[in-house]
Short mmCIF file of C-alpha atoms in Angstrom, two decimals:
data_model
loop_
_atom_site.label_atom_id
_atom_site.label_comp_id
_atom_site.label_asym_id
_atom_site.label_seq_id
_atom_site.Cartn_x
_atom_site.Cartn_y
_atom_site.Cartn_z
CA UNK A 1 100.44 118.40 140.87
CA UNK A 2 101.15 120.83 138.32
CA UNK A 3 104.70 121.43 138.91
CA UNK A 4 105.31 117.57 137.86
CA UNK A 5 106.10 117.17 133.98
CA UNK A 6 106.26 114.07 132.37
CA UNK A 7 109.59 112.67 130.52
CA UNK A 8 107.95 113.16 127.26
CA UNK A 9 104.92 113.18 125.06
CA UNK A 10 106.40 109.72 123.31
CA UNK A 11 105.64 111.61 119.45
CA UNK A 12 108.40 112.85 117.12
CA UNK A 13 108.41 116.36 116.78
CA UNK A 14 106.10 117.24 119.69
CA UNK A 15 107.39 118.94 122.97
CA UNK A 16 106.32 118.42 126.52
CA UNK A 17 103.88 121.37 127.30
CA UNK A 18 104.68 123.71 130.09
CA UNK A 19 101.41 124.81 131.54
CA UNK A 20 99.18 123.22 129.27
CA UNK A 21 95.82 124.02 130.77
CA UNK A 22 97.02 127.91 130.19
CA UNK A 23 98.11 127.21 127.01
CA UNK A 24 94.77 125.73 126.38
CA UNK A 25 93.04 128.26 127.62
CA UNK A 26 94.49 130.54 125.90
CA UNK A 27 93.91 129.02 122.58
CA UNK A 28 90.45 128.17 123.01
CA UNK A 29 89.52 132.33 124.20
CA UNK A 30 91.39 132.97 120.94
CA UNK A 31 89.11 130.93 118.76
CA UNK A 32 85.84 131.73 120.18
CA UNK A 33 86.99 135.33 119.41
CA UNK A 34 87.65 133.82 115.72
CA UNK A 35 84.20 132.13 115.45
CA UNK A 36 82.94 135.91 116.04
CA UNK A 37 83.38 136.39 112.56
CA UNK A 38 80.99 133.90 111.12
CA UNK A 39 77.02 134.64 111.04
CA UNK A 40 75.65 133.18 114.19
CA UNK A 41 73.23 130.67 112.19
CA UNK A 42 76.48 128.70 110.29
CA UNK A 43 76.42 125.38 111.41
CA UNK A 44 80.10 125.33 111.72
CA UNK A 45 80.09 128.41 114.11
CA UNK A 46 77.24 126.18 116.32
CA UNK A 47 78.92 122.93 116.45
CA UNK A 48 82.39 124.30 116.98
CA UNK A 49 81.36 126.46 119.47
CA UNK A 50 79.52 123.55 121.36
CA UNK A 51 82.96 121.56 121.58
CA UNK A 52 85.25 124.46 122.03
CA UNK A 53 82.62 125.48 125.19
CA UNK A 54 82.53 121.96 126.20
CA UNK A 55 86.24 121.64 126.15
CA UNK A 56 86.97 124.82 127.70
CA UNK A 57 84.48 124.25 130.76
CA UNK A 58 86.32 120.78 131.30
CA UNK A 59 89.14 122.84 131.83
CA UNK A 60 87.90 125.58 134.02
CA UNK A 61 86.84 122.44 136.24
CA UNK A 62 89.27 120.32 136.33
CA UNK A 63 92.84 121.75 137.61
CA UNK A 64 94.83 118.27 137.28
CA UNK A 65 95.96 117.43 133.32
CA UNK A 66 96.17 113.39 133.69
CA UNK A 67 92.15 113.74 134.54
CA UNK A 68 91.37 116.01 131.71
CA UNK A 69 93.29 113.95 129.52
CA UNK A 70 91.23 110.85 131.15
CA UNK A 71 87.83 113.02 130.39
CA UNK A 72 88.77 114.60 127.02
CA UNK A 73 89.47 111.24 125.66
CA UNK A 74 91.40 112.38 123.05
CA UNK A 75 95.47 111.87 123.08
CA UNK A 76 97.51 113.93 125.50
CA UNK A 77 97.10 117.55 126.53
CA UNK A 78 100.12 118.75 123.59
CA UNK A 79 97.77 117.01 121.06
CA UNK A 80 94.45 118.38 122.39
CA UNK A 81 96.53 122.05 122.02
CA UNK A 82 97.36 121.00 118.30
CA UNK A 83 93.77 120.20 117.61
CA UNK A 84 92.59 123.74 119.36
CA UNK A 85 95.05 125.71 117.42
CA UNK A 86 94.14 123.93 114.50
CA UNK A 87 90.71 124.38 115.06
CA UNK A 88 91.93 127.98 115.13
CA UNK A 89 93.63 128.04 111.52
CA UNK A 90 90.24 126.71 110.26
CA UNK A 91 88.06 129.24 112.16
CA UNK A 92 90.12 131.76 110.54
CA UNK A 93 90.16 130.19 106.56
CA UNK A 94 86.06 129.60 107.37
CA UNK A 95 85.70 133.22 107.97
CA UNK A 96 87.15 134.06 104.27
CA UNK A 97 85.78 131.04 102.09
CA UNK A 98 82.04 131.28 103.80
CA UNK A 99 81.57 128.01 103.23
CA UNK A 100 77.59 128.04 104.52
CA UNK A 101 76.53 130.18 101.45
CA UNK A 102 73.84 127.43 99.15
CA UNK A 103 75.85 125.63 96.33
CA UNK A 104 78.02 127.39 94.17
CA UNK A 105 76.55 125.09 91.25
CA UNK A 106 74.99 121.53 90.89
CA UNK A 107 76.86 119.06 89.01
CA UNK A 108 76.43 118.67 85.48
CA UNK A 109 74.07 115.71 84.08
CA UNK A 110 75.08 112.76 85.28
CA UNK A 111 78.06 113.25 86.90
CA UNK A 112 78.07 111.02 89.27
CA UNK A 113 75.97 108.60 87.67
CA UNK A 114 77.81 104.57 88.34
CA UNK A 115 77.69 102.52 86.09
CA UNK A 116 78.06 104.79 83.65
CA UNK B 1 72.43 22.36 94.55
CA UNK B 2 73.85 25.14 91.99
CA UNK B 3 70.29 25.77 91.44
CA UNK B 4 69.64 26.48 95.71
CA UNK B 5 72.77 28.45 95.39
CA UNK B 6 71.47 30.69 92.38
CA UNK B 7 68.52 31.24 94.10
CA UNK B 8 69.99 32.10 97.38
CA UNK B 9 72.69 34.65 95.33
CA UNK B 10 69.80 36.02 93.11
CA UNK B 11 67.77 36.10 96.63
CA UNK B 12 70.70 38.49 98.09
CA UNK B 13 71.10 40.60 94.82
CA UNK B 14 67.80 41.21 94.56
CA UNK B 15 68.06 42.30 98.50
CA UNK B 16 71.06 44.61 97.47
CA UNK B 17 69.11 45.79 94.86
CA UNK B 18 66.42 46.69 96.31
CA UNK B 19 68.63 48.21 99.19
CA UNK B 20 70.63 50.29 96.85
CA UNK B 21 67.30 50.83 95.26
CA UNK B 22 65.82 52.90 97.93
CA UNK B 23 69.37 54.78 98.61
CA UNK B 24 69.53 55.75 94.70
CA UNK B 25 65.88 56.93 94.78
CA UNK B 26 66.47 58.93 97.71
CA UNK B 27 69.22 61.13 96.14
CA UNK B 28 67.03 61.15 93.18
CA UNK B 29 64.44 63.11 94.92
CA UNK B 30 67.23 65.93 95.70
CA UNK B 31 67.17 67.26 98.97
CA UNK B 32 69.77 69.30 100.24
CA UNK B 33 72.04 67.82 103.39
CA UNK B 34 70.29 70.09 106.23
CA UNK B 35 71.90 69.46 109.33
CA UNK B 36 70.83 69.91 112.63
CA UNK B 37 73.13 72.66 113.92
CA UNK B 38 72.94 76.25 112.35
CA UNK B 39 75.36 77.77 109.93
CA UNK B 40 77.85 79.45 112.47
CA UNK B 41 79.93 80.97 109.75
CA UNK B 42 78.17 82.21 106.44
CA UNK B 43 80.41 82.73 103.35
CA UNK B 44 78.29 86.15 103.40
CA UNK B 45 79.92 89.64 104.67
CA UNK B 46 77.62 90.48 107.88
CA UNK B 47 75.98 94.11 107.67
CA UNK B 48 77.80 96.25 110.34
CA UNK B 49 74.40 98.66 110.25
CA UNK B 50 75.90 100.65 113.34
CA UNK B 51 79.29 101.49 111.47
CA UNK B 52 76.71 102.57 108.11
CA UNK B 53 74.72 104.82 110.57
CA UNK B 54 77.94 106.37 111.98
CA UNK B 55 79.16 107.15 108.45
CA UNK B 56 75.98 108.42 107.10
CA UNK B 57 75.55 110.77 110.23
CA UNK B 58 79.46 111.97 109.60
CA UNK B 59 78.09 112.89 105.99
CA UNK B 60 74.92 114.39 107.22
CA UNK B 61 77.57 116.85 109.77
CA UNK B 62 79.73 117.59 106.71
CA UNK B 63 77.29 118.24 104.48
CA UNK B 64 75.68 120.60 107.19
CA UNK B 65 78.30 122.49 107.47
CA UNK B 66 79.88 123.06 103.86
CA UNK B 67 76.80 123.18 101.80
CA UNK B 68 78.41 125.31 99.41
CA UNK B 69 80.57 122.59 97.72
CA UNK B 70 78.85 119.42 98.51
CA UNK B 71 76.75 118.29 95.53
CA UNK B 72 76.43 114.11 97.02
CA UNK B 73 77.19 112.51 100.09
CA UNK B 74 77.25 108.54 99.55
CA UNK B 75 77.96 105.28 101.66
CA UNK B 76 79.25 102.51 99.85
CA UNK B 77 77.72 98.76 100.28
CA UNK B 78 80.88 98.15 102.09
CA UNK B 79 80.82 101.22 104.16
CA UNK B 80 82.46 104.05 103.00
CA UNK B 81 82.03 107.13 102.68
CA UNK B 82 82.06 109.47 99.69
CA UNK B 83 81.74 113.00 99.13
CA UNK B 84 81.24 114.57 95.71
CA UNK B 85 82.17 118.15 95.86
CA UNK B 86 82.35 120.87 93.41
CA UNK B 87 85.99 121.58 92.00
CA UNK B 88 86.39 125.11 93.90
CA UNK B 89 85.71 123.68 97.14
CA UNK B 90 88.89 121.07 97.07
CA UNK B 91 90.85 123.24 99.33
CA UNK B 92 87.93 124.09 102.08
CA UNK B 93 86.48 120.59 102.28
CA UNK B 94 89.82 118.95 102.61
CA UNK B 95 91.08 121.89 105.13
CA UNK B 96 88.16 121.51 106.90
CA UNK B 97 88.00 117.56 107.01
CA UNK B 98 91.97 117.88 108.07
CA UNK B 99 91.69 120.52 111.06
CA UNK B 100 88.35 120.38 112.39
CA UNK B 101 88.31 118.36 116.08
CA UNK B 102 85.33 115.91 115.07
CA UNK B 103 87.23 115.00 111.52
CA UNK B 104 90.97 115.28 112.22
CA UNK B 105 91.35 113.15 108.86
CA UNK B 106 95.34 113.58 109.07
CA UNK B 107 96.59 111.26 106.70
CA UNK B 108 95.99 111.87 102.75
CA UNK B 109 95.85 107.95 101.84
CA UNK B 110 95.75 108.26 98.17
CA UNK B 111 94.96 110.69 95.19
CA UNK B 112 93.96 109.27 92.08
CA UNK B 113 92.03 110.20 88.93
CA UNK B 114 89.29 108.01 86.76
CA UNK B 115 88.30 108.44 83.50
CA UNK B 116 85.14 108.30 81.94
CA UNK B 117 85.03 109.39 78.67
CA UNK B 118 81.39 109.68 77.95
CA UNK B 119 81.11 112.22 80.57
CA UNK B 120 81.71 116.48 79.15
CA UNK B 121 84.12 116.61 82.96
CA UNK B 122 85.49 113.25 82.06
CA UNK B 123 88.43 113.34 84.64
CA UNK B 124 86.94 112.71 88.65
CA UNK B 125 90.15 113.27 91.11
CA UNK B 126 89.70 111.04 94.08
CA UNK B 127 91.01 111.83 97.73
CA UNK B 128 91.40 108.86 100.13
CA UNK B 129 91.55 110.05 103.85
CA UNK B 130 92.21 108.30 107.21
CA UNK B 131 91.57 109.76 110.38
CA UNK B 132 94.04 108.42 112.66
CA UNK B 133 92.32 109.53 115.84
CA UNK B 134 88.98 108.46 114.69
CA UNK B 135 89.87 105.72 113.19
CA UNK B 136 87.76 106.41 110.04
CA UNK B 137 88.26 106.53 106.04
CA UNK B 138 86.72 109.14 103.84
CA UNK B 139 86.42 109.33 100.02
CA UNK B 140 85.82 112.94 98.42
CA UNK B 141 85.47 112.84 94.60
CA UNK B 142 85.52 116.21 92.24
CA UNK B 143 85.37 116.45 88.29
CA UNK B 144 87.20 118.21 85.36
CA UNK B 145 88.13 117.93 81.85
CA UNK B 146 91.14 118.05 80.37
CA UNK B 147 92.06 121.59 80.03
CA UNK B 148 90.27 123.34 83.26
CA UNK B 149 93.11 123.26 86.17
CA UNK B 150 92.59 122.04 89.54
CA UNK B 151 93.78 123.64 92.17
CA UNK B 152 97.02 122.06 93.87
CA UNK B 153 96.55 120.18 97.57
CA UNK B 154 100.39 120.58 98.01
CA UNK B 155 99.81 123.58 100.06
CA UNK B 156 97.08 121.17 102.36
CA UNK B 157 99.11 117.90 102.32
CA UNK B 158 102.60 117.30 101.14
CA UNK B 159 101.57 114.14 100.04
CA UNK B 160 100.00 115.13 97.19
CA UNK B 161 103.25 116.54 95.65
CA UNK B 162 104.00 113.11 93.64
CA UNK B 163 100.40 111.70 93.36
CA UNK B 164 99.43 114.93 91.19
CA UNK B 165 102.44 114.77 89.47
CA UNK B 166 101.06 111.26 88.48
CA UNK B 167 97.93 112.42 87.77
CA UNK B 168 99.37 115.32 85.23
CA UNK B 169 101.51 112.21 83.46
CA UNK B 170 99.05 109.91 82.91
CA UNK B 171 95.92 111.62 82.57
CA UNK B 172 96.75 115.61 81.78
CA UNK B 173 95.18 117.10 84.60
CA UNK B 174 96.34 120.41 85.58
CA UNK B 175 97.39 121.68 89.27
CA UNK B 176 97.48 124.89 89.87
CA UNK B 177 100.17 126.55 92.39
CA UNK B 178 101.59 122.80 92.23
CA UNK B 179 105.49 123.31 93.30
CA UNK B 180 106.90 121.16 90.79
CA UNK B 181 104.42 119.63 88.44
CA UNK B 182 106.56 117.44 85.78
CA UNK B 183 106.40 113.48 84.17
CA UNK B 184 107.09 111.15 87.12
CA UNK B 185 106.42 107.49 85.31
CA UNK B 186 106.69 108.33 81.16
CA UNK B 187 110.12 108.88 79.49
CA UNK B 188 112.01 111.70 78.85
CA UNK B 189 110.11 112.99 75.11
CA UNK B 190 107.10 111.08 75.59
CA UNK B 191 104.31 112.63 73.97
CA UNK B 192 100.51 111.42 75.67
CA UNK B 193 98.67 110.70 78.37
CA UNK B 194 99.04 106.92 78.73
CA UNK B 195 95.97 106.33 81.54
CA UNK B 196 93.28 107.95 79.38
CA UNK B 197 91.11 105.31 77.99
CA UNK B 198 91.55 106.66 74.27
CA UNK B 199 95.01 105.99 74.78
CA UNK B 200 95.92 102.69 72.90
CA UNK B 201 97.50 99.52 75.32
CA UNK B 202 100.26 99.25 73.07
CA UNK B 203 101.34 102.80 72.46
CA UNK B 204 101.66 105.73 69.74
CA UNK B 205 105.89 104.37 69.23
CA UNK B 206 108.26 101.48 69.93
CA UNK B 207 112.01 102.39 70.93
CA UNK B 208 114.84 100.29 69.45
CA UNK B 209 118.66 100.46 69.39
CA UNK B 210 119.91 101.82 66.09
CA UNK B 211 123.33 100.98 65.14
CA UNK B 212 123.95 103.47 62.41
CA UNK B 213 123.22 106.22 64.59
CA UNK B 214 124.51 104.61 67.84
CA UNK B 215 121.52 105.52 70.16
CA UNK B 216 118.05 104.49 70.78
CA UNK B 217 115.12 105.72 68.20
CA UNK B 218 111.54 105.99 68.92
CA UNK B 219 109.65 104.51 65.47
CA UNK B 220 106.22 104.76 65.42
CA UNK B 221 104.36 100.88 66.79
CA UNK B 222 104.64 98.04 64.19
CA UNK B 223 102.22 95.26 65.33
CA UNK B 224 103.47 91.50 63.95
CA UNK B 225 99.28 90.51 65.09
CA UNK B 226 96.74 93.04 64.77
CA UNK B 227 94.77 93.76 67.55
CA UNK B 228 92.35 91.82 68.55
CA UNK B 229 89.46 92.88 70.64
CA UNK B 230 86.91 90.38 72.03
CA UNK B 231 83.75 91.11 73.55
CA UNK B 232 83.03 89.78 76.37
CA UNK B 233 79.30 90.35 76.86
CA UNK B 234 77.37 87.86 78.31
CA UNK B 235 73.77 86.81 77.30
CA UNK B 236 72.63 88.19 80.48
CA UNK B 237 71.85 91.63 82.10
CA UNK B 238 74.94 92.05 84.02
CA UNK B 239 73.00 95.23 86.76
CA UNK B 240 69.39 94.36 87.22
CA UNK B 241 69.46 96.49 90.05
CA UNK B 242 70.88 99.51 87.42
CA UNK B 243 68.29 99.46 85.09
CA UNK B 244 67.07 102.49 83.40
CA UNK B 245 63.26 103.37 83.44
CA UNK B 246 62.37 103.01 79.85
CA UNK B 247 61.02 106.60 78.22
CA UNK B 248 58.20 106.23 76.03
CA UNK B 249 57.21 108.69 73.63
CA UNK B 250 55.22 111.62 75.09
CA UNK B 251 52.02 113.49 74.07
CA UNK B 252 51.54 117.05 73.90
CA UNK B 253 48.21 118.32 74.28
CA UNK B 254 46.08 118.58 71.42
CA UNK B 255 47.86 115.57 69.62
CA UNK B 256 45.95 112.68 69.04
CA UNK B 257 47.85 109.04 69.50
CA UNK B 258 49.10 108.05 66.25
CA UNK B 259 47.10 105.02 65.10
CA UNK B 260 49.01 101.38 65.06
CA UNK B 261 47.86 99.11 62.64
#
């Protein structure tokens, strides 16, 4: 039933999707392509990786969006795009700040020492 | 007669007596009421263990994957977690806790600094998050002192426009690339950072109408009472759970112990 579209999404500010699962697709191709970038041993390029694949092959199964949406578990199809392009933004900033380099610098003496 | 009736009254007093005898030496002995049924409701938070293992492994993630800024993770007795970072790494760690699917942490609760003046970074800025989605706090703490600059969240979370502009008024924190950083809560000339704890509670001035002049004057504080300070300290450790390990004096080699009388 892909032709049907509902009313709306029920947010502020947030359109109904057309062709969501394309959209999706879309998005999610573009930020494995981003998580290319990153040295294959970060542990942000292995865990994002695992739920952008996991994601993605929910979609490549499943044609209808109210069952992904059921199976995702997580808000409508125009939020799970948000969260993938979002996810994108990030992969993108990760690449520059390399943020899985060892600590810049411990804290001084007891910095976080409470009490005092 | 009178004398049967004395006996018979002294008979029943000495009854009562030794009635109210046996009750009074039974609350003498002190046992506490223990009923039969078990406490259903204790006056005692219960530990939610699975929501402190669910935090902790959160922490564990975050710390996994930005190891370059995270100095501490922490949870909190009543379940929360904290994250103390390094100052560069404001921008990543809260970008990342914002846009990354398993944080989503939308919502920039609060943003608030603490001083503690014994410390050289004595300023730690402290970001309150909520994950709408997840339904989940997070606390991430970072240091300064009073001239190094922060860099601005404005560009990360709008909210932050007023609550560093706070921050600057009271305690004289810096924000780099902040969009508008000026007093929020102090008056117009005001000269100090109230919030810092060298900062006296009454103030540097007083304002007053003048009459002469026709317009209010700032006159440095005139006190009718001195101050008085009382301290509170009570005659017992307040954190035996806090206590330091006391240092004794160490040997180098070769030294002998010095000799006690």
């Amino acid at each position: 039933m892909a032709g049907v579209l509902k009313k709306t999404t029920g947010l502020v500010g947030l359109a109904v999707a057309q062709n969501p699962l394309e959209k999706l697709r879309i998005v999610y191709t573009r930020v494995l392509t981003a998580l290319e970038a990153i040295p294959p041993d970060a542990a942000y390029r292995k865990y994002t990786e695992q739920i952008i694949n996991e994601r993605f092959n929910l979609i490549k199964l499943e044609h209808d969006v109210q069952k992904v949406e059921e199976k995702m578990n997580c808000g409508q199809v125009e939020e799970i795009i948000t969260q993938a392009e979002n996810e994108l933004s990030l992969a993108k900033k990760m690449a520059k700040w390399k943020p899985w380099e060892p600590l810049i610098d411990e804290a001084p003496h007891n910095q976080w020492k409470w009490p005092i | 007669m009178a004398a049967r009736l004395v006996s018979l009254a002294c008979a029943g007093l000495r009854r009562g007596f030794r009635n109210s005898a046996a009750g009074w030496s039974v609350s003498v002995s002190q046992t506490r009421f223990e009923g039969s049924t078990p406490e259903t409701r204790p006056t005692v938070r219960p530990r939610n263990e699975l929501q402190r293992n669910q935090l902790s492994q959160f922490g564990e993630y975050v710390a996994e994957i930005l190891p370059k800024y995270i100095q501490r993770i922490q949870v909190t007795c009543f379940n929360e977690l904290e994250l103390c970072i390094h100052p560069d790494g404001i921008i990543p760690v809260l970008t990342f806790l914002r846009d990354h699917t398993n944080a989503q942490f939308k919502s920039l609760a609060d943003e608030t600094a603490v001083d503690v003046p014994t410390r050289p970074f004595r300023f730690e800025i402290v970001y309150n998050m909520l994950s709408l989605r997840f339904n989940s706090r997070i606390r991430v703490k970072t240091y300064t002192d009073e001239l190094t600059p922060l860099d601005s969240l404005v560009p990360v979370f709008q909210a932050a426009n007023w609550y560093e502009r706070e921050i600057w008024d009271m305690y004289g924190v810096f924000f780099a690339n902040h969009p508008d950083l000026r007093r929020i809560l102090t008056d117009y000339g005001f000269e100090g950072h109230p919030f810092r704890k060298d900062f006296p509670l009454s103030g540097y001035v007083e304002v007053r109408y003048d009459d002469e002049v026709k317009r209010v004057v700032a006159e440095p504080v005139e006190l009718s009472q001195e101050f008085r300070k009382f301290d509170l300290n009570s005659p017992w450790e307040t954190f035996p759970a806090h206590r330091e390990p006391i240092e004794l004096p160490k040997l180098d080699a070769g030294e002998k112990k010095p000799e006690t009388k």
